[in-house]
């Protein structure tokens, strides 16, 4: 009986570890796929919404497989990291053979769902997987390239959201997504450098970065982001979309402030726990939807 209890406990621990390995707290990243749905004015199209939701599930599956694969490859490096050493694979909670099997199931399921959404969507997902494979094998050790590749991963998510509903891919969506993701990636590197006693032991590129250099990169990317979004509102968004500029500027500046004063750059999900940032994000989203779906002009017509 004691053995059965031990086996059951071990099984529960393994399942729990596998779930943790898929990083459920990182699933919010797949929300980038919603950008195409919102900005193409397809938010109230049930077919488009269904396709994007399926696309999000597909990306969660392949991303989970990728996370597991990366942790298997980085198991020795993670064991030297102050936080990553507690991950299920690095700590030994999940045996590597079990992790490999689960990753394959996620991989096959994600690709199958991607094929269901169309060959072009599958192509984007394949590009995402290739990018992750290159990152894990080589590019994560190339300074500057490492953060740019992470940003490209977010761009591919945004492109996937557009492809899933077969609408026009705006270059502004690509540029702003890339710059926003690059800003977050640089903030993460800065955080890793600060919290680690031996940064180079946990990530090779940290031996070449300096805190001052990363701060300069952050400011440059932040400036490019707010300028790019401003140009979008000027040339593509229209007069009403320009009303979203204060919220966009606040979000960028608030992130920069939090990254320096509270070291939140390591995991952007903690931004959602910052009331000013979260409230601003909600207001920006509501205003963008209102502008895109022409709520202000209709209200003015009613008032007139």
PDB file of C-alpha atoms in Angstrom:
ATOM      1  CA  UNK A   1       0.000   0.000   0.000  1.00  0.00           C
ATOM      2  CA  UNK A   2       2.866   2.307   0.861  1.00  0.00           C
ATOM      3  CA  UNK A   3       4.408   1.536  -2.522  1.00  0.00           C
ATOM      4  CA  UNK A   4       1.146   2.335  -4.324  1.00  0.00           C
ATOM      5  CA  UNK A   5       0.983   5.659  -2.469  1.00  0.00           C
ATOM      6  CA  UNK A   6       4.583   6.424  -3.423  1.00  0.00           C
ATOM      7  CA  UNK A   7       3.963   5.541  -7.065  1.00  0.00           C
ATOM      8  CA  UNK A   8       0.847   7.695  -7.154  1.00  0.00           C
ATOM      9  CA  UNK A   9       2.700  10.596  -5.565  1.00  0.00           C
ATOM     10  CA  UNK A  10       5.529  10.231  -8.055  1.00  0.00           C
ATOM     11  CA  UNK A  11       3.035  10.142 -10.934  1.00  0.00           C
ATOM     12  CA  UNK A  12       1.263  13.286  -9.713  1.00  0.00           C
ATOM     13  CA  UNK A  13       4.617  14.997  -9.289  1.00  0.00           C
ATOM     14  CA  UNK A  14       5.646  14.065 -12.841  1.00  0.00           C
ATOM     15  CA  UNK A  15       2.356  15.292 -14.330  1.00  0.00           C
ATOM     16  CA  UNK A  16       2.601  18.506 -12.345  1.00  0.00           C
ATOM     17  CA  UNK A  17       6.164  18.945 -13.545  1.00  0.00           C
ATOM     18  CA  UNK A  18       5.182  18.391 -17.173  1.00  0.00           C
ATOM     19  CA  UNK A  19       2.505  21.062 -16.887  1.00  0.00           C
ATOM     20  CA  UNK A  20       5.032  23.442 -15.366  1.00  0.00           C
ATOM     21  CA  UNK A  21       7.471  22.680 -18.184  1.00  0.00           C
ATOM     22  CA  UNK A  22       4.938  23.963 -20.739  1.00  0.00           C
ATOM     23  CA  UNK A  23       5.081  27.317 -18.912  1.00  0.00           C
ATOM     24  CA  UNK A  24       1.302  27.949 -18.558  1.00  0.00           C
ATOM     25  CA  UNK A  25       2.171  31.373 -17.125  1.00  0.00           C
ATOM     26  CA  UNK A  26       3.793  32.148 -20.498  1.00  0.00           C
ATOM     27  CA  UNK A  27       0.674  31.407 -22.514  1.00  0.00           C
ATOM     28  CA  UNK A  28      -0.248  35.081 -22.390  1.00  0.00           C
ATOM     29  CA  UNK A  29       2.437  35.570 -25.053  1.00  0.00           C
ATOM     30  CA  UNK A  30       0.158  33.873 -27.570  1.00  0.00           C
ATOM     31  CA  UNK A  31      -2.218  36.784 -27.075  1.00  0.00           C
ATOM     32  CA  UNK A  32      -0.114  38.506 -29.739  1.00  0.00           C
ATOM     33  CA  UNK A  33      -2.185  36.508 -32.255  1.00  0.00           C
ATOM     34  CA  UNK A  34      -5.180  38.652 -31.259  1.00  0.00           C
ATOM     35  CA  UNK A  35      -3.590  41.785 -32.729  1.00  0.00           C
ATOM     36  CA  UNK A  36      -4.486  40.825 -36.291  1.00  0.00           C
ATOM     37  CA  UNK A  37      -8.033  40.011 -35.203  1.00  0.00           C
ATOM     38  CA  UNK A  38      -8.518  43.396 -33.544  1.00  0.00           C
ATOM     39  CA  UNK A  39      -6.741  45.642 -36.043  1.00  0.00           C
ATOM     40  CA  UNK A  40      -8.358  43.950 -39.067  1.00  0.00           C
ATOM     41  CA  UNK A  41     -11.756  44.787 -37.534  1.00  0.00           C
ATOM     42  CA  UNK A  42     -12.674  41.094 -37.358  1.00  0.00           C
ATOM     43  CA  UNK A  43     -13.251  41.005 -33.609  1.00  0.00           C
ATOM     44  CA  UNK A  44     -16.947  40.239 -33.977  1.00  0.00           C
ATOM     45  CA  UNK A  45     -16.561  37.680 -36.754  1.00  0.00           C
ATOM     46  CA  UNK A  46     -17.223  34.264 -35.114  1.00  0.00           C
ATOM     47  CA  UNK A  47     -15.271  32.346 -37.770  1.00  0.00           C
ATOM     48  CA  UNK A  48     -12.248  34.616 -37.408  1.00  0.00           C
ATOM     49  CA  UNK A  49     -12.399  34.415 -33.607  1.00  0.00           C
ATOM     50  CA  UNK A  50     -12.566  30.610 -33.744  1.00  0.00           C
ATOM     51  CA  UNK A  51      -9.575  30.409 -36.070  1.00  0.00           C
ATOM     52  CA  UNK A  52      -7.479  32.696 -33.877  1.00  0.00           C
ATOM     53  CA  UNK A  53      -8.382  30.715 -30.747  1.00  0.00           C
ATOM     54  CA  UNK A  54      -7.321  27.504 -32.502  1.00  0.00           C
ATOM     55  CA  UNK A  55      -4.131  29.259 -33.579  1.00  0.00           C
ATOM     56  CA  UNK A  56      -3.433  30.233 -29.977  1.00  0.00           C
ATOM     57  CA  UNK A  57      -3.909  26.607 -28.864  1.00  0.00           C
ATOM     58  CA  UNK A  58      -1.567  25.424 -31.630  1.00  0.00           C
ATOM     59  CA  UNK A  59       1.107  27.908 -30.588  1.00  0.00           C
ATOM     60  CA  UNK A  60       0.723  26.963 -26.921  1.00  0.00           C
ATOM     61  CA  UNK A  61       1.320  23.318 -27.894  1.00  0.00           C
ATOM     62  CA  UNK A  62       4.390  23.896 -30.075  1.00  0.00           C
ATOM     63  CA  UNK A  63       5.754  26.505 -27.648  1.00  0.00           C
ATOM     64  CA  UNK A  64       5.355  24.004 -24.822  1.00  0.00           C
ATOM     65  CA  UNK A  65       7.250  21.403 -26.842  1.00  0.00           C
ATOM     66  CA  UNK A  66       9.941  23.988 -27.521  1.00  0.00           C
ATOM     67  CA  UNK A  67      10.260  24.932 -23.848  1.00  0.00           C
ATOM     68  CA  UNK A  68      10.697  21.288 -22.914  1.00  0.00           C
ATOM     69  CA  UNK A  69      13.258  20.762 -25.676  1.00  0.00           C
ATOM     70  CA  UNK A  70      15.217  23.832 -24.571  1.00  0.00           C
ATOM     71  CA  UNK A  71      15.213  22.707 -20.953  1.00  0.00           C
ATOM     72  CA  UNK A  72      16.509  19.286 -21.944  1.00  0.00           C
ATOM     73  CA  UNK A  73      19.343  20.857 -23.933  1.00  0.00           C
ATOM     74  CA  UNK A  74      20.113  23.410 -21.219  1.00  0.00           C
ATOM     75  CA  UNK A  75      19.747  21.095 -18.230  1.00  0.00           C
ATOM     76  CA  UNK A  76      23.337  21.486 -17.045  1.00  0.00           C
ATOM     77  CA  UNK A  77      23.346  25.257 -17.558  1.00  0.00           C
ATOM     78  CA  UNK A  78      20.009  25.615 -15.767  1.00  0.00           C
ATOM     79  CA  UNK A  79      21.354  23.784 -12.732  1.00  0.00           C
ATOM     80  CA  UNK A  80      23.819  26.679 -12.302  1.00  0.00           C
ATOM     81  CA  UNK A  81      21.086  29.317 -12.503  1.00  0.00           C
ATOM     82  CA  UNK A  82      19.634  30.634  -9.188  1.00  0.00           C
ATOM     83  CA  UNK A  83      16.040  30.344 -10.422  1.00  0.00           C
ATOM     84  CA  UNK A  84      16.100  27.893 -13.327  1.00  0.00           C
ATOM     85  CA  UNK A  85      17.655  25.148 -11.216  1.00  0.00           C
ATOM     86  CA  UNK A  86      14.197  24.592  -9.722  1.00  0.00           C
ATOM     87  CA  UNK A  87      12.612  23.743 -13.080  1.00  0.00           C
ATOM     88  CA  UNK A  88      11.181  20.181 -13.149  1.00  0.00           C
ATOM     89  CA  UNK A  89      13.718  18.763 -15.610  1.00  0.00           C
ATOM     90  CA  UNK A  90      16.726  20.496 -14.076  1.00  0.00           C
ATOM     91  CA  UNK A  91      15.684  19.440 -10.566  1.00  0.00           C
ATOM     92  CA  UNK A  92      15.004  15.844 -11.608  1.00  0.00           C
ATOM     93  CA  UNK A  93      11.261  16.004 -10.925  1.00  0.00           C
ATOM     94  CA  UNK A  94      10.558  14.981 -14.533  1.00  0.00           C
ATOM     95  CA  UNK A  95      12.757  12.247 -16.090  1.00  0.00           C
ATOM     96  CA  UNK A  96      14.190  13.248 -19.446  1.00  0.00           C
ATOM     97  CA  UNK A  97      12.641  10.282 -21.381  1.00  0.00           C
ATOM     98  CA  UNK A  98       9.177  11.246 -20.100  1.00  0.00           C
ATOM     99  CA  UNK A  99       9.782  14.870 -21.037  1.00  0.00           C
ATOM    100  CA  UNK A 100      10.845  13.865 -24.555  1.00  0.00           C
ATOM    101  CA  UNK A 101       7.690  11.761 -25.065  1.00  0.00           C
ATOM    102  CA  UNK A 102       5.416  14.555 -23.871  1.00  0.00           C
ATOM    103  CA  UNK A 103       7.201  17.106 -26.067  1.00  0.00           C
ATOM    104  CA  UNK A 104       6.682  14.899 -29.126  1.00  0.00           C
ATOM    105  CA  UNK A 105       2.949  14.611 -28.381  1.00  0.00           C
ATOM    106  CA  UNK A 106       2.632  18.375 -28.035  1.00  0.00           C
ATOM    107  CA  UNK A 107       4.652  18.892 -31.183  1.00  0.00           C
ATOM    108  CA  UNK A 108       2.532  16.540 -33.300  1.00  0.00           C
ATOM    109  CA  UNK A 109      -0.713  17.925 -31.900  1.00  0.00           C
ATOM    110  CA  UNK A 110       0.346  21.519 -32.522  1.00  0.00           C
ATOM    111  CA  UNK A 111       1.415  20.809 -36.092  1.00  0.00           C
ATOM    112  CA  UNK A 112      -1.810  18.919 -36.793  1.00  0.00           C
ATOM    113  CA  UNK A 113      -3.898  21.848 -35.602  1.00  0.00           C
ATOM    114  CA  UNK A 114      -1.708  24.218 -37.623  1.00  0.00           C
ATOM    115  CA  UNK A 115      -2.338  22.181 -40.788  1.00  0.00           C
ATOM    116  CA  UNK A 116      -6.061  22.413 -40.065  1.00  0.00           C
ATOM    117  CA  UNK A 117      -5.736  26.212 -40.152  1.00  0.00           C
ATOM    118  CA  UNK A 118      -4.055  26.089 -43.539  1.00  0.00           C
ATOM    119  CA  UNK A 119      -0.660  25.465 -45.148  1.00  0.00           C
ATOM    120  CA  UNK A 120       0.374  29.106 -44.727  1.00  0.00           C
ATOM    121  CA  UNK A 121      -0.307  28.996 -40.995  1.00  0.00           C
ATOM    122  CA  UNK A 122       1.678  25.766 -40.794  1.00  0.00           C
ATOM    123  CA  UNK A 123       4.523  27.512 -42.631  1.00  0.00           C
ATOM    124  CA  UNK A 124       4.582  30.317 -40.054  1.00  0.00           C
ATOM    125  CA  UNK A 125       4.547  27.805 -37.191  1.00  0.00           C
ATOM    126  CA  UNK A 126       7.369  25.881 -38.884  1.00  0.00           C
ATOM    127  CA  UNK A 127       9.359  29.105 -39.166  1.00  0.00           C
ATOM    128  CA  UNK A 128       8.747  29.700 -35.455  1.00  0.00           C
ATOM    129  CA  UNK A 129      10.018  26.216 -34.629  1.00  0.00           C
ATOM    130  CA  UNK A 130      13.068  26.646 -36.869  1.00  0.00           C
ATOM    131  CA  UNK A 131      13.816  29.979 -35.228  1.00  0.00           C
ATOM    132  CA  UNK A 132      13.597  28.384 -31.774  1.00  0.00           C
ATOM    133  CA  UNK A 133      15.813  25.483 -32.840  1.00  0.00           C
ATOM    134  CA  UNK A 134      18.460  27.863 -34.189  1.00  0.00           C
ATOM    135  CA  UNK A 135      18.230  29.945 -31.041  1.00  0.00           C
ATOM    136  CA  UNK A 136      18.742  26.938 -28.778  1.00  0.00           C
ATOM    137  CA  UNK A 137      21.566  25.482 -30.866  1.00  0.00           C
ATOM    138  CA  UNK A 138      23.584  28.563 -31.796  1.00  0.00           C
ATOM    139  CA  UNK A 139      21.987  31.994 -31.715  1.00  0.00           C
ATOM    140  CA  UNK A 140      21.402  32.256 -27.963  1.00  0.00           C
ATOM    141  CA  UNK A 141      25.178  32.517 -27.596  1.00  0.00           C
ATOM    142  CA  UNK A 142      25.545  35.376 -30.095  1.00  0.00           C
ATOM    143  CA  UNK A 143      25.356  38.722 -28.347  1.00  0.00           C
ATOM    144  CA  UNK A 144      22.624  41.101 -29.633  1.00  0.00           C
ATOM    145  CA  UNK A 145      21.389  38.431 -32.044  1.00  0.00           C
ATOM    146  CA  UNK A 146      19.988  36.534 -29.070  1.00  0.00           C
ATOM    147  CA  UNK A 147      17.502  39.267 -28.148  1.00  0.00           C
ATOM    148  CA  UNK A 148      16.637  40.004 -31.779  1.00  0.00           C
ATOM    149  CA  UNK A 149      15.716  36.364 -32.379  1.00  0.00           C
ATOM    150  CA  UNK A 150      13.399  36.448 -29.363  1.00  0.00           C
ATOM    151  CA  UNK A 151      11.701  39.528 -30.833  1.00  0.00           C
ATOM    152  CA  UNK A 152      11.314  37.790 -34.192  1.00  0.00           C
ATOM    153  CA  UNK A 153       9.467  34.996 -32.394  1.00  0.00           C
ATOM    154  CA  UNK A 154       6.815  37.499 -31.335  1.00  0.00           C
ATOM    155  CA  UNK A 155       6.600  38.865 -34.863  1.00  0.00           C
ATOM    156  CA  UNK A 156       5.924  35.358 -36.135  1.00  0.00           C
ATOM    157  CA  UNK A 157       3.096  35.052 -33.606  1.00  0.00           C
ATOM    158  CA  UNK A 158       1.587  38.318 -34.852  1.00  0.00           C
ATOM    159  CA  UNK A 159       1.932  37.154 -38.468  1.00  0.00           C
ATOM    160  CA  UNK A 160       0.278  33.840 -37.550  1.00  0.00           C
ATOM    161  CA  UNK A 161      -2.715  35.705 -36.152  1.00  0.00           C
ATOM    162  CA  UNK A 162      -3.107  37.526 -39.467  1.00  0.00           C
ATOM    163  CA  UNK A 163      -2.617  34.390 -41.549  1.00  0.00           C
ATOM    164  CA  UNK A 164      -5.188  32.470 -39.483  1.00  0.00           C
ATOM    165  CA  UNK A 165      -7.947  34.835 -40.641  1.00  0.00           C
ATOM    166  CA  UNK A 166      -6.523  35.627 -44.086  1.00  0.00           C
ATOM    167  CA  UNK A 167      -6.363  39.426 -43.828  1.00  0.00           C
ATOM    168  CA  UNK A 168      -3.864  42.098 -44.895  1.00  0.00           C
ATOM    169  CA  UNK A 169      -0.546  42.051 -43.016  1.00  0.00           C
ATOM    170  CA  UNK A 170       0.286  45.618 -42.071  1.00  0.00           C
ATOM    171  CA  UNK A 171       3.996  46.518 -41.920  1.00  0.00           C
ATOM    172  CA  UNK A 172       3.173  48.701 -38.909  1.00  0.00           C
ATOM    173  CA  UNK A 173       2.050  45.590 -37.030  1.00  0.00           C
ATOM    174  CA  UNK A 174       5.370  43.908 -37.813  1.00  0.00           C
ATOM    175  CA  UNK A 175       7.512  46.913 -36.836  1.00  0.00           C
ATOM    176  CA  UNK A 176       5.701  47.743 -33.596  1.00  0.00           C
ATOM    177  CA  UNK A 177       5.547  44.098 -32.514  1.00  0.00           C
ATOM    178  CA  UNK A 178       9.260  43.642 -33.175  1.00  0.00           C
ATOM    179  CA  UNK A 179      10.252  46.773 -31.255  1.00  0.00           C
ATOM    180  CA  UNK A 180       7.939  46.020 -28.329  1.00  0.00           C
ATOM    181  CA  UNK A 181       9.249  42.465 -28.039  1.00  0.00           C
ATOM    182  CA  UNK A 182      12.850  43.644 -28.405  1.00  0.00           C
ATOM    183  CA  UNK A 183      12.321  46.073 -25.544  1.00  0.00           C
ATOM    184  CA  UNK A 184      11.033  43.239 -23.328  1.00  0.00           C
ATOM    185  CA  UNK A 185      13.911  40.945 -24.342  1.00  0.00           C
ATOM    186  CA  UNK A 186      16.496  43.592 -23.458  1.00  0.00           C
ATOM    187  CA  UNK A 187      14.757  44.176 -20.134  1.00  0.00           C
ATOM    188  CA  UNK A 188      14.949  40.455 -19.441  1.00  0.00           C
ATOM    189  CA  UNK A 189      18.694  40.358 -20.155  1.00  0.00           C
ATOM    190  CA  UNK A 190      19.228  43.319 -17.849  1.00  0.00           C
ATOM    191  CA  UNK A 191      17.286  41.586 -15.087  1.00  0.00           C
ATOM    192  CA  UNK A 192      19.282  38.366 -15.517  1.00  0.00           C
ATOM    193  CA  UNK A 193      22.516  40.291 -15.217  1.00  0.00           C
ATOM    194  CA  UNK A 194      21.420  41.988 -11.995  1.00  0.00           C
ATOM    195  CA  UNK A 195      20.006  38.996 -10.109  1.00  0.00           C
ATOM    196  CA  UNK A 196      22.715  36.466 -10.965  1.00  0.00           C
ATOM    197  CA  UNK A 197      25.909  36.217  -8.896  1.00  0.00           C
ATOM    198  CA  UNK A 198      27.727  34.843 -11.944  1.00  0.00           C
ATOM    199  CA  UNK A 199      25.772  35.962 -15.053  1.00  0.00           C
ATOM    200  CA  UNK A 200      28.100  34.244 -17.526  1.00  0.00           C
ATOM    201  CA  UNK A 201      27.520  30.880 -15.841  1.00  0.00           C
ATOM    202  CA  UNK A 202      23.759  31.053 -16.427  1.00  0.00           C
ATOM    203  CA  UNK A 203      23.870  32.634 -19.920  1.00  0.00           C
ATOM    204  CA  UNK A 204      26.947  32.963 -22.116  1.00  0.00           C
ATOM    205  CA  UNK A 205      25.988  36.276 -23.751  1.00  0.00           C
ATOM    206  CA  UNK A 206      25.799  37.997 -20.359  1.00  0.00           C
ATOM    207  CA  UNK A 207      29.586  37.895 -20.293  1.00  0.00           C
ATOM    208  CA  UNK A 208      29.601  40.382 -23.190  1.00  0.00           C
ATOM    209  CA  UNK A 209      26.722  42.624 -22.172  1.00  0.00           C
ATOM    210  CA  UNK A 210      27.106  45.351 -19.585  1.00  0.00           C
ATOM    211  CA  UNK A 211      24.308  46.937 -17.588  1.00  0.00           C
ATOM    212  CA  UNK A 212      25.141  50.324 -19.096  1.00  0.00           C
ATOM    213  CA  UNK A 213      25.011  48.974 -22.664  1.00  0.00           C
ATOM    214  CA  UNK A 214      21.673  47.267 -22.069  1.00  0.00           C
ATOM    215  CA  UNK A 215      20.265  50.489 -20.613  1.00  0.00           C
ATOM    216  CA  UNK A 216      21.348  52.365 -23.740  1.00  0.00           C
ATOM    217  CA  UNK A 217      19.804  49.715 -25.990  1.00  0.00           C
ATOM    218  CA  UNK A 218      16.566  49.895 -24.002  1.00  0.00           C
ATOM    219  CA  UNK A 219      16.287  53.658 -24.393  1.00  0.00           C
ATOM    220  CA  UNK A 220      17.001  53.464 -28.137  1.00  0.00           C
ATOM    221  CA  UNK A 221      14.422  50.731 -28.720  1.00  0.00           C
ATOM    222  CA  UNK A 222      11.835  52.459 -26.534  1.00  0.00           C
ATOM    223  CA  UNK A 223      12.270  55.658 -28.540  1.00  0.00           C
ATOM    224  CA  UNK A 224      11.953  53.787 -31.832  1.00  0.00           C
ATOM    225  CA  UNK A 225       8.800  52.043 -30.555  1.00  0.00           C
ATOM    226  CA  UNK A 226       6.951  55.186 -29.530  1.00  0.00           C
ATOM    227  CA  UNK A 227       7.956  56.941 -32.758  1.00  0.00           C
ATOM    228  CA  UNK A 228       6.819  53.980 -34.880  1.00  0.00           C
ATOM    229  CA  UNK A 229       3.470  53.764 -33.109  1.00  0.00           C
ATOM    230  CA  UNK A 230       3.065  57.527 -33.478  1.00  0.00           C
ATOM    231  CA  UNK A 231       3.724  57.305 -37.219  1.00  0.00           C
ATOM    232  CA  UNK A 232       1.159  54.510 -37.474  1.00  0.00           C
ATOM    233  CA  UNK A 233      -1.490  56.698 -35.868  1.00  0.00           C
ATOM    234  CA  UNK A 234      -0.552  59.631 -38.108  1.00  0.00           C
ATOM    235  CA  UNK A 235      -0.524  57.813 -41.441  1.00  0.00           C
ATOM    236  CA  UNK A 236      -2.759  54.759 -41.005  1.00  0.00           C
ATOM    237  CA  UNK A 237      -4.812  55.098 -37.842  1.00  0.00           C
ATOM    238  CA  UNK A 238      -6.457  58.441 -38.428  1.00  0.00           C
ATOM    239  CA  UNK A 239      -7.249  61.355 -36.156  1.00  0.00           C
ATOM    240  CA  UNK A 240      -9.152  59.324 -33.569  1.00  0.00           C
ATOM    241  CA  UNK A 241      -6.366  56.732 -33.274  1.00  0.00           C
ATOM    242  CA  UNK A 242      -4.015  59.535 -32.262  1.00  0.00           C
ATOM    243  CA  UNK A 243      -5.972  59.737 -28.993  1.00  0.00           C
ATOM    244  CA  UNK A 244      -4.342  56.420 -28.003  1.00  0.00           C
ATOM    245  CA  UNK A 245      -0.854  57.947 -28.057  1.00  0.00           C
ATOM    246  CA  UNK A 246      -0.756  59.035 -24.377  1.00  0.00           C
ATOM    247  CA  UNK A 247      -1.605  55.472 -23.308  1.00  0.00           C
ATOM    248  CA  UNK A 248       1.062  53.970 -25.572  1.00  0.00           C
ATOM    249  CA  UNK A 249       3.703  56.387 -24.279  1.00  0.00           C
ATOM    250  CA  UNK A 250       2.706  55.721 -20.677  1.00  0.00           C
ATOM    251  CA  UNK A 251       2.993  51.936 -21.179  1.00  0.00           C
ATOM    252  CA  UNK A 252       6.501  52.213 -22.650  1.00  0.00           C
ATOM    253  CA  UNK A 253       7.733  54.641 -20.009  1.00  0.00           C
ATOM    254  CA  UNK A 254       6.106  52.711 -17.172  1.00  0.00           C
ATOM    255  CA  UNK A 255       7.851  49.523 -18.284  1.00  0.00           C
ATOM    256  CA  UNK A 256      11.183  51.316 -18.390  1.00  0.00           C
ATOM    257  CA  UNK A 257      10.583  52.699 -14.907  1.00  0.00           C
ATOM    258  CA  UNK A 258       9.567  49.333 -13.438  1.00  0.00           C
ATOM    259  CA  UNK A 259      12.508  47.564 -15.079  1.00  0.00           C
ATOM    260  CA  UNK A 260      14.876  49.922 -13.263  1.00  0.00           C
ATOM    261  CA  UNK A 261      13.133  50.450  -9.927  1.00  0.00           C
ATOM    262  CA  UNK A 262      11.518  47.044  -9.280  1.00  0.00           C
ATOM    263  CA  UNK A 263      13.535  44.742 -11.557  1.00  0.00           C
ATOM    264  CA  UNK A 264      10.380  43.476 -13.283  1.00  0.00           C
ATOM    265  CA  UNK A 265      12.147  43.084 -16.611  1.00  0.00           C
ATOM    266  CA  UNK A 266      12.872  39.421 -15.953  1.00  0.00           C
ATOM    267  CA  UNK A 267       9.292  38.330 -16.538  1.00  0.00           C
ATOM    268  CA  UNK A 268       6.877  40.783 -18.196  1.00  0.00           C
ATOM    269  CA  UNK A 269       3.861  38.947 -16.728  1.00  0.00           C
ATOM    270  CA  UNK A 270       4.543  40.762 -13.458  1.00  0.00           C
ATOM    271  CA  UNK A 271       3.599  43.963 -15.248  1.00  0.00           C
ATOM    272  CA  UNK A 272      -0.014  42.842 -15.041  1.00  0.00           C
ATOM    273  CA  UNK A 273       0.321  43.032 -11.258  1.00  0.00           C
ATOM    274  CA  UNK A 274       1.238  46.709 -11.464  1.00  0.00           C
ATOM    275  CA  UNK A 275      -2.095  48.607 -11.155  1.00  0.00           C
ATOM    276  CA  UNK A 276      -1.078  51.717 -13.161  1.00  0.00           C
ATOM    277  CA  UNK A 277       0.310  49.617 -16.012  1.00  0.00           C
ATOM    278  CA  UNK A 278      -2.644  47.218 -16.063  1.00  0.00           C
ATOM    279  CA  UNK A 279      -5.282  49.958 -15.937  1.00  0.00           C
ATOM    280  CA  UNK A 280      -3.487  51.855 -18.684  1.00  0.00           C
ATOM    281  CA  UNK A 281      -3.308  48.698 -20.823  1.00  0.00           C
ATOM    282  CA  UNK A 282      -7.042  48.060 -20.411  1.00  0.00           C
ATOM    283  CA  UNK A 283      -7.898  51.670 -21.269  1.00  0.00           C
ATOM    284  CA  UNK A 284      -5.634  51.579 -24.328  1.00  0.00           C
ATOM    285  CA  UNK A 285      -7.257  48.355 -25.515  1.00  0.00           C
ATOM    286  CA  UNK A 286     -10.785  49.669 -25.036  1.00  0.00           C
ATOM    287  CA  UNK A 287      -9.946  52.922 -26.808  1.00  0.00           C
ATOM    288  CA  UNK A 288      -8.289  51.114 -29.735  1.00  0.00           C
ATOM    289  CA  UNK A 289     -11.346  48.892 -30.180  1.00  0.00           C
ATOM    290  CA  UNK A 290     -13.669  51.894 -29.931  1.00  0.00           C
ATOM    291  CA  UNK A 291     -11.684  53.801 -32.564  1.00  0.00           C
ATOM    292  CA  UNK A 292     -11.286  50.887 -34.977  1.00  0.00           C
ATOM    293  CA  UNK A 293     -14.983  50.058 -34.808  1.00  0.00           C
ATOM    294  CA  UNK A 294     -15.912  53.727 -35.243  1.00  0.00           C
ATOM    295  CA  UNK A 295     -17.648  54.233 -31.923  1.00  0.00           C
ATOM    296  CA  UNK A 296     -16.634  57.930 -31.453  1.00  0.00           C
ATOM    297  CA  UNK A 297     -18.037  59.091 -34.853  1.00  0.00           C
ATOM    298  CA  UNK A 298     -21.297  57.235 -34.213  1.00  0.00           C
ATOM    299  CA  UNK A 299     -21.610  58.852 -30.801  1.00  0.00           C
ATOM    300  CA  UNK A 300     -21.066  62.275 -32.337  1.00  0.00           C
ATOM    301  CA  UNK A 301     -23.793  61.542 -34.895  1.00  0.00           C
ATOM    302  CA  UNK A 302     -26.178  60.559 -32.124  1.00  0.00           C
ATOM    303  CA  UNK A 303     -25.341  63.683 -30.126  1.00  0.00           C
ATOM    304  CA  UNK A 304     -25.699  65.883 -33.200  1.00  0.00           C
TER     305      UNK A 304
END
